[in-house]
Coordinates of C-alpha atoms in Angstrom, one line a residue:
M1 CA 106.3 -2.8 15.4
E2 CA 103.4 -0.6 16.3
L3 CA 105.1 2.3 14.5
W4 CA 105.7 0.2 11.4
F5 CA 102.0 -0.8 11.1
E6 CA 100.9 2.8 11.5
V7 CA 103.3 4.3 8.9
V8 CA 103.3 1.7 6.1
P9 CA 99.8 2.6 4.6
W10 CA 100.8 6.2 4.6
L11 CA 104.1 5.5 2.9
A12 CA 102.3 3.5 0.2
A13 CA 100.0 6.5 -0.4
M14 CA 103.1 8.8 -0.7
L15 CA 104.6 6.4 -3.2
I16 CA 101.4 6.5 -5.3
L17 CA 101.3 10.3 -5.1
I18 CA 105.0 10.5 -6.2
V19 CA 104.2 8.4 -9.3
M20 CA 101.1 10.5 -10.1
S21 CA 103.1 13.8 -9.7
G22 CA 105.9 12.4 -11.8
F23 CA 103.4 11.5 -14.5
F24 CA 102.0 15.0 -14.8
S25 CA 105.5 16.6 -14.6
G26 CA 106.8 14.4 -17.3
G27 CA 103.7 14.9 -19.4
E28 CA 104.1 18.7 -19.1
A29 CA 107.8 18.5 -20.2
C30 CA 107.0 16.1 -23.0
M31 CA 104.1 17.8 -24.6
F32 CA 105.5 21.3 -24.4
S33 CA 109.0 20.4 -25.7
L34 CA 107.6 19.2 -29.0
R35 CA 108.5 21.3 -32.0
P36 CA 106.1 22.2 -34.8
A37 CA 107.6 19.5 -37.0
D38 CA 107.1 16.9 -34.2
R39 CA 103.5 18.1 -33.8
A40 CA 102.9 17.7 -37.5
R41 CA 104.2 14.1 -37.4
L42 CA 102.0 13.4 -34.4
A43 CA 99.0 14.7 -36.3
A44 CA 99.7 12.1 -39.1
G45 CA 100.5 9.2 -36.7
N46 CA 98.3 6.7 -34.9
R47 CA 95.2 7.4 -32.7
T48 CA 97.1 8.3 -29.5
Q49 CA 99.6 10.5 -31.4
Q50 CA 96.7 12.3 -33.1
L51 CA 95.1 12.8 -29.7
A52 CA 98.4 14.4 -28.4
A53 CA 98.3 16.7 -31.4
R54 CA 94.7 17.7 -30.6
L55 CA 95.5 18.4 -27.0
L56 CA 98.3 20.7 -28.0
N57 CA 95.8 22.7 -30.1
E58 CA 94.3 23.9 -26.8
S59 CA 97.7 24.2 -25.1
D60 CA 96.5 26.9 -22.6
R61 CA 93.8 24.7 -21.2
L62 CA 96.1 21.6 -21.2
L63 CA 98.8 23.5 -19.2
S64 CA 96.2 24.8 -16.7
A65 CA 94.8 21.3 -16.2
V66 CA 98.3 19.7 -15.8
L67 CA 99.4 22.4 -13.3
F68 CA 96.1 22.1 -11.4
W69 CA 96.3 18.4 -10.9
N70 CA 100.0 18.5 -10.1
L71 CA 99.3 21.1 -7.5
M72 CA 96.5 19.0 -5.9
I73 CA 98.7 15.9 -5.9
N74 CA 101.7 17.7 -4.3
M75 CA 99.5 19.3 -1.6
T76 CA 98.1 15.9 -0.8
Y77 CA 101.6 14.4 -0.7
F78 CA 102.8 17.0 1.8
A79 CA 99.7 16.5 3.9
V80 CA 100.4 12.8 4.1
A81 CA 104.1 13.5 4.9
S82 CA 103.0 15.8 7.7
I83 CA 100.7 13.0 9.1
I84 CA 103.6 10.6 9.1
S85 CA 106.0 13.1 10.7
F86 CA 103.5 13.8 13.5
R87 CA 103.1 10.1 14.2
L88 CA 106.9 9.6 14.2
D89 CA 107.2 12.4 16.7
R90 CA 104.4 10.9 18.9
L91 CA 105.7 7.4 18.9
S92 CA 109.5 8.0 18.9
A93 CA 111.6 9.1 21.9
A94 CA 111.6 12.7 22.9
G95 CA 114.1 14.8 21.0
S96 CA 114.4 12.3 18.2
I97 CA 115.5 13.6 14.8
W98 CA 113.5 11.1 12.8
P99 CA 110.5 13.3 12.2
Y100 CA 112.7 16.1 10.8
A101 CA 114.8 13.7 8.8
F102 CA 111.7 12.2 7.3
A103 CA 110.3 15.6 6.4
A104 CA 113.5 16.6 4.6
A105 CA 113.7 13.2 2.8
S106 CA 110.1 13.6 1.7
L107 CA 110.9 16.9 0.1
L108 CA 114.0 15.6 -1.7
M109 CA 112.1 12.5 -2.9
L110 CA 109.5 14.7 -4.5
I111 CA 112.0 17.0 -6.2
L112 CA 114.0 14.1 -7.6
F113 CA 111.4 11.5 -8.5
S114 CA 108.5 13.9 -9.3
E115 CA 110.3 16.7 -11.1
M116 CA 113.8 16.2 -12.2
L117 CA 113.9 12.6 -13.3
P118 CA 110.5 12.3 -15.1
K119 CA 111.0 15.6 -16.9
T120 CA 114.5 14.6 -18.1
L121 CA 113.4 11.2 -19.4
A122 CA 110.3 12.7 -21.1
V123 CA 112.2 15.3 -23.0
L124 CA 114.8 12.8 -24.2
S125 CA 112.1 10.9 -26.3
A126 CA 109.3 13.5 -26.3
R127 CA 107.7 12.5 -29.7
T128 CA 107.6 8.8 -28.8
A129 CA 106.3 9.4 -25.2
A130 CA 103.6 11.9 -26.3
G131 CA 101.4 9.0 -27.5
Y132 CA 101.6 7.4 -24.1
F133 CA 100.9 10.6 -22.2
A134 CA 98.0 11.7 -24.3
P135 CA 95.1 9.4 -23.1
P136 CA 95.6 10.0 -19.4
L137 CA 96.1 13.7 -20.0
A138 CA 92.9 13.9 -22.0
V139 CA 91.0 12.4 -19.1
A140 CA 92.6 14.8 -16.7
L141 CA 91.7 17.8 -18.9
R142 CA 88.1 16.6 -19.2
L143 CA 87.8 16.3 -15.4
A144 CA 89.4 19.7 -14.8
R145 CA 87.4 21.4 -17.6
P146 CA 84.5 22.7 -15.3
I147 CA 86.9 24.7 -13.1
L148 CA 89.2 25.9 -15.9
P149 CA 87.2 29.1 -16.5
V150 CA 87.7 30.0 -12.8
L151 CA 91.4 29.4 -13.0
Q152 CA 91.7 31.4 -16.2
A153 CA 89.7 34.3 -14.6
M154 CA 92.0 34.3 -11.6
N155 CA 95.1 34.3 -13.8
L156 CA 93.7 37.3 -15.8
F157 CA 92.8 39.1 -12.6
S158 CA 96.3 38.6 -11.1
R159 CA 97.9 39.8 -14.3
R160 CA 95.8 43.0 -14.5
L161 CA 96.4 43.6 -10.8
I162 CA 100.2 43.1 -10.8
W163 CA 101.0 44.2 -14.4
P164 CA 98.1 46.4 -15.5
R165 CA 100.0 48.1 -18.3
F166 CA 101.9 45.1 -19.6
Q167 CA 102.1 45.0 -23.4
P168 CA 103.9 42.6 -25.8
E169 CA 106.9 44.1 -27.4
P170 CA 106.9 44.7 -31.2
Y171 CA 109.0 42.6 -33.5
L172 CA 112.6 43.6 -33.8
E173 CA 113.5 45.0 -37.2
I174 CA 116.9 45.2 -38.9
S175 CA 116.7 49.0 -38.7
D176 CA 116.4 48.6 -34.9
L177 CA 119.7 46.6 -34.8
G178 CA 121.4 49.2 -36.9
R179 CA 120.4 52.0 -34.5
A180 CA 121.5 49.8 -31.6
I181 CA 124.9 49.5 -33.1
D182 CA 125.1 53.2 -33.7
V183 CA 124.2 53.9 -30.1
S184 CA 126.5 51.3 -28.8
T185 CA 129.6 53.1 -30.0
S186 CA 129.1 55.6 -27.1
D187 CA 127.6 53.1 -24.7
A188 CA 130.3 51.8 -22.4
D189 CA 128.0 49.2 -20.9
L190 CA 127.6 47.3 -24.2
A191 CA 130.2 44.6 -24.4
E192 CA 132.5 44.3 -27.4
Q193 CA 131.3 40.8 -28.2
E194 CA 127.6 41.9 -28.2
Q195 CA 128.4 44.7 -30.7
M196 CA 130.3 42.2 -32.9
V197 CA 127.2 39.9 -32.9
L198 CA 124.9 42.8 -33.8
N199 CA 127.1 43.8 -36.7
R200 CA 127.1 40.3 -38.0
I201 CA 123.4 40.0 -37.7
V202 CA 123.0 43.1 -39.8
A203 CA 125.6 41.8 -42.3
M204 CA 123.5 38.7 -42.9
S205 CA 121.4 40.8 -45.2
N206 CA 124.4 41.3 -47.5
I207 CA 125.9 37.8 -47.6
R208 CA 124.6 35.5 -50.3
V209 CA 123.9 31.9 -49.4
D210 CA 126.3 30.6 -52.1
E211 CA 129.1 32.4 -50.3
W212 CA 128.5 30.5 -47.1
M213 CA 127.0 27.2 -48.2
R214 CA 128.6 23.7 -48.2
P215 CA 129.3 22.9 -51.9
R216 CA 128.0 19.8 -53.4
T217 CA 131.3 18.1 -53.0
Q218 CA 131.4 18.9 -49.3
F219 CA 128.4 16.9 -48.1
L220 CA 127.1 13.4 -48.2
A221 CA 123.7 12.6 -49.6
F222 CA 122.0 9.1 -49.7
R223 CA 119.4 7.7 -52.0
P224 CA 116.5 6.0 -50.3
P225 CA 116.1 3.5 -48.8
V226 CA 118.9 4.5 -46.3
D227 CA 120.2 2.1 -43.6
W228 CA 122.4 2.8 -40.6
M229 CA 125.1 0.6 -42.3
D230 CA 125.4 3.2 -45.1
L231 CA 127.0 5.6 -42.6
E232 CA 129.7 3.1 -41.7
G233 CA 129.6 4.3 -38.1
R234 CA 130.7 7.8 -39.0
M235 CA 129.1 11.2 -38.5
T236 CA 128.4 13.1 -41.7
P237 CA 130.4 16.3 -42.3
S238 CA 127.3 18.5 -41.9
G239 CA 125.9 16.6 -38.9
Y240 CA 122.8 15.7 -41.0
L241 CA 121.9 12.6 -42.9
L242 CA 120.8 14.1 -46.3
V243 CA 118.3 12.1 -48.3
T244 CA 117.8 12.6 -52.0
D245 CA 114.9 11.8 -54.3
P246 CA 114.6 8.2 -55.5
Q247 CA 116.6 9.0 -58.6
G248 CA 119.6 10.2 -56.5
G249 CA 119.4 13.8 -57.7
D250 CA 118.3 16.7 -55.5
V251 CA 118.3 16.7 -51.7
C252 CA 114.7 16.5 -50.4
G253 CA 115.1 15.7 -46.7
A254 CA 117.4 15.7 -43.7
V255 CA 117.8 13.8 -40.5
D256 CA 119.5 15.7 -37.6
L257 CA 121.9 13.0 -36.3
M258 CA 122.8 15.1 -33.2
E259 CA 119.2 15.0 -32.0
L260 CA 118.6 11.3 -32.4
Y261 CA 118.3 10.0 -28.9
E262 CA 117.1 6.6 -30.1
L263 CA 117.7 4.6 -33.3
P264 CA 114.6 4.5 -35.4
V265 CA 113.4 1.1 -36.5
G266 CA 113.5 0.5 -40.2
N267 CA 114.8 2.8 -42.9
V268 CA 116.5 6.0 -41.6
D269 CA 115.1 8.1 -44.4
R270 CA 111.6 7.7 -42.9
E271 CA 112.8 10.1 -40.1
A272 CA 113.8 12.8 -42.6
S273 CA 112.3 16.2 -42.2
P274 CA 111.5 18.5 -45.1
I275 CA 114.0 21.1 -46.1
V276 CA 113.9 24.6 -47.6
Y277 CA 114.8 25.5 -51.1
L278 CA 116.4 28.9 -51.9
P279 CA 118.1 30.4 -55.0
W280 CA 121.8 31.0 -54.9
C281 CA 121.2 34.8 -54.8
A282 CA 119.2 34.7 -51.6
T283 CA 120.9 36.1 -48.4
L284 CA 121.7 34.5 -45.1
A285 CA 119.0 36.6 -43.6
D286 CA 116.5 35.1 -46.0
A287 CA 117.7 31.6 -45.2
F288 CA 117.4 32.1 -41.4
Q289 CA 114.0 33.6 -41.7
Q290 CA 112.7 30.6 -43.7
L291 CA 114.3 28.1 -41.4
Y292 CA 112.8 29.9 -38.4
Q293 CA 109.3 30.3 -39.8
L294 CA 109.0 26.8 -41.1
D295 CA 110.9 25.2 -38.3
R296 CA 113.4 23.5 -40.6
D297 CA 117.2 22.8 -40.2
V298 CA 118.6 22.7 -43.7
V299 CA 118.4 24.9 -46.8
A300 CA 119.1 23.4 -50.2
V301 CA 120.7 26.1 -52.5
V302 CA 119.7 25.8 -56.1
N303 CA 121.1 27.5 -59.3
E304 CA 119.1 29.1 -62.1
F305 CA 118.4 25.6 -63.6
G306 CA 116.9 24.3 -60.3
D307 CA 119.8 22.0 -59.6
T308 CA 121.1 21.7 -56.0
I309 CA 124.6 23.2 -55.8
G310 CA 125.0 23.2 -52.0
I311 CA 123.3 23.1 -48.6
L312 CA 123.3 25.4 -45.7
T313 CA 122.4 24.2 -42.2
Y314 CA 121.1 26.2 -39.2
E315 CA 124.4 25.6 -37.4
D316 CA 126.3 27.1 -40.4
I317 CA 124.2 30.3 -40.0
M318 CA 124.9 30.4 -36.3
D319 CA 128.6 30.0 -37.0
A320 CA 128.5 33.1 -39.2
V321 CA 127.0 35.1 -36.3
F322 CA 128.6 33.8 -33.1
T323 CA 132.1 32.5 -34.1
N324 CA 134.9 34.9 -33.3
K325 CA 136.3 34.9 -36.9
P326 CA 133.8 33.0 -39.1
S327 CA 135.4 31.3 -42.0
R328 CA 134.1 28.7 -44.5
S329 CA 137.6 27.3 -44.8
E330 CA 137.8 26.6 -41.1
R331 CA 134.3 25.1 -41.1
L332 CA 134.8 22.8 -44.1
M333 CA 138.6 22.3 -44.2
N334 CA 139.7 23.0 -40.7
R335 CA 142.4 25.5 -41.7
Q336 CA 142.9 29.2 -42.0
P337 CA 141.5 30.7 -45.3
I338 CA 144.5 33.0 -45.9
E339 CA 148.1 32.4 -44.7
S340 CA 151.0 34.7 -45.4
L341 CA 154.0 33.0 -47.1
G342 CA 156.1 36.2 -47.3
E343 CA 156.0 39.7 -48.6
G344 CA 153.2 40.0 -51.1
I345 CA 152.6 36.2 -51.2
W346 CA 149.7 34.3 -49.6
Q347 CA 148.3 30.8 -49.6
V348 CA 144.6 30.7 -49.8
T349 CA 142.0 27.9 -49.9
G350 CA 139.7 27.5 -52.9
V351 CA 136.6 28.1 -50.8
T352 CA 137.9 31.5 -49.5
G353 CA 135.3 34.1 -50.3
L354 CA 136.3 37.1 -52.5
R355 CA 134.6 39.5 -50.0
Q356 CA 137.0 38.2 -47.2
L357 CA 140.0 38.2 -49.6
A358 CA 139.4 41.8 -50.6
A359 CA 138.9 43.0 -47.0
D360 CA 142.0 41.1 -45.6
L361 CA 144.4 42.2 -48.4
N362 CA 142.8 45.7 -48.9
L363 CA 142.4 45.2 -52.6
Q364 CA 139.9 46.4 -55.2
L365 CA 138.9 43.2 -57.1
P366 CA 137.4 43.1 -60.5
P367 CA 133.6 42.5 -60.8
T368 CA 132.7 38.8 -61.2
R369 CA 129.8 36.5 -60.6
S370 CA 132.0 34.1 -58.7
T371 CA 132.1 34.2 -54.9
T372 CA 135.2 32.1 -54.2
V373 CA 138.8 31.9 -55.4
A374 CA 138.0 28.5 -56.9
G375 CA 135.1 30.0 -58.8
V376 CA 137.4 32.8 -60.2
L377 CA 139.9 30.2 -61.4
Q378 CA 137.3 28.2 -63.1
E379 CA 135.8 31.3 -64.7
T380 CA 139.2 32.5 -65.9
L381 CA 140.4 29.1 -67.2
E382 CA 137.0 28.2 -68.6
R383 CA 137.5 24.7 -67.2
L384 CA 138.1 22.9 -63.9
P385 CA 141.5 23.8 -62.5
V386 CA 144.3 21.3 -62.1
E387 CA 147.6 21.4 -60.1
G388 CA 150.1 23.8 -61.7
D389 CA 147.5 26.0 -63.5
T390 CA 148.1 29.7 -63.4
A391 CA 145.9 32.7 -64.1
D392 CA 146.0 36.5 -63.8
W393 CA 142.9 38.2 -62.5
G394 CA 143.0 41.9 -61.8
P395 CA 145.8 42.7 -59.5
L396 CA 146.3 39.1 -58.6
A397 CA 148.4 36.2 -60.0
L398 CA 147.1 32.8 -59.0
R399 CA 148.7 29.4 -59.1
V400 CA 147.0 26.1 -58.1
I401 CA 149.5 24.3 -55.8
Q402 CA 147.2 21.5 -54.6
F403 CA 143.8 20.1 -55.8
D404 CA 142.4 16.7 -55.2
G405 CA 139.8 17.1 -57.9
H406 CA 136.9 17.3 -55.5
T407 CA 137.1 19.4 -52.4
R408 CA 140.5 20.6 -51.2
M409 CA 142.2 23.3 -53.3
L410 CA 145.1 25.4 -52.2
V411 CA 146.2 28.4 -54.3
E412 CA 149.3 30.6 -54.2
L413 CA 148.4 34.2 -54.6
K414 CA 150.7 37.1 -55.5
V415 CA 149.9 40.7 -55.9
N416 CA 151.1 42.3 -59.1
P417 CA 152.7 45.6 -58.0
A418 CA 151.9 47.4 -61.2
E419 CA 148.3 46.2 -61.4
S420 CA 147.9 46.9 -57.7
D421 CA 149.1 50.5 -58.0
Q422 CA 146.8 51.0 -61.1
E423 CA 143.8 49.6 -59.1
S424 CA 144.5 51.9 -56.2
T425 CA 144.8 55.0 -58.4
P426 CA 141.6 57.1 -58.0

């Protein structure tokens, strides 16, 4: 009983310190996991959300203050834990394992409830939690402000002492990637997959967005206001809930359904983030650069009249770089773009790119503005194709064998031997 009365006040102090340490750990994870788009929304939110945005404007000082107070709290926690261990050792029987068990349990409790758990929960709903973390963190920053110059001076001194010649690396240019690929041909340490990725990164500068986009018939867009019931419990093909203008015309916003950890209250379209607009002739490299610089997830591809003809998501671009054999047919239709049916006969999808077709069949194709097999058929027939339509285009004879009028088109393709020989003649 005497042991219990001596230990309980210290245990209560440890519990309070665990809560305080967990607060600062969760606040750090929450505030510094916010994306620029989240920070922009906080700046336009209520008073506490605006305070969170202002704190992030001086992120270096905020981080220094959070780490300082967390360090002070953890040192106090271990000091209290040591006091309890000594008292357990004094009051318990000789050779007892309780002091050592308590010390180990104290460490595990701090790791679990002051680091892992609060950081995990804070990141799951960072934008919502930022408004709750902001006022206490603002007070902590104000209290630590007098000693921040000392901490920053110590940090600068340690960096100059340990890394006196440390310099930031310059930005990587496409020419650097090209040289890396050239060097890698004789470098046995560079893995084959890494070389493939480097080649595809460089190739992004030559692939137009209309060759890789999701056509208008391959994605779902909703006119505001949008309710969860409009999705009918299904995930959209692109993984994004696309919101149009009030007239139901062009796409003007997108909600990343994969990153929604909580259902927003009210209309879903209020959660939509702005998108990027690019012309059909822009490249994948242009699209990636715009998405990265503006912290966006979706590109709307427009034609020369300003109409939206398709979309391109960040995941679509990553698919072009990291997938073993990237194909728009596999991504949109879940099937191979080109399948052999016999000698000189293939079955291809309508969205198969002409660049891929020419490379796989080793053919010289006529010049055209179209980028897909379906586009060539429409250009040659001067109308929308229907099942049974045939067309001759360069060395190829095409026949539509399946078309649902919207998205899925299968075409039988044969190579005209005479035309093929003529095309291959220098």
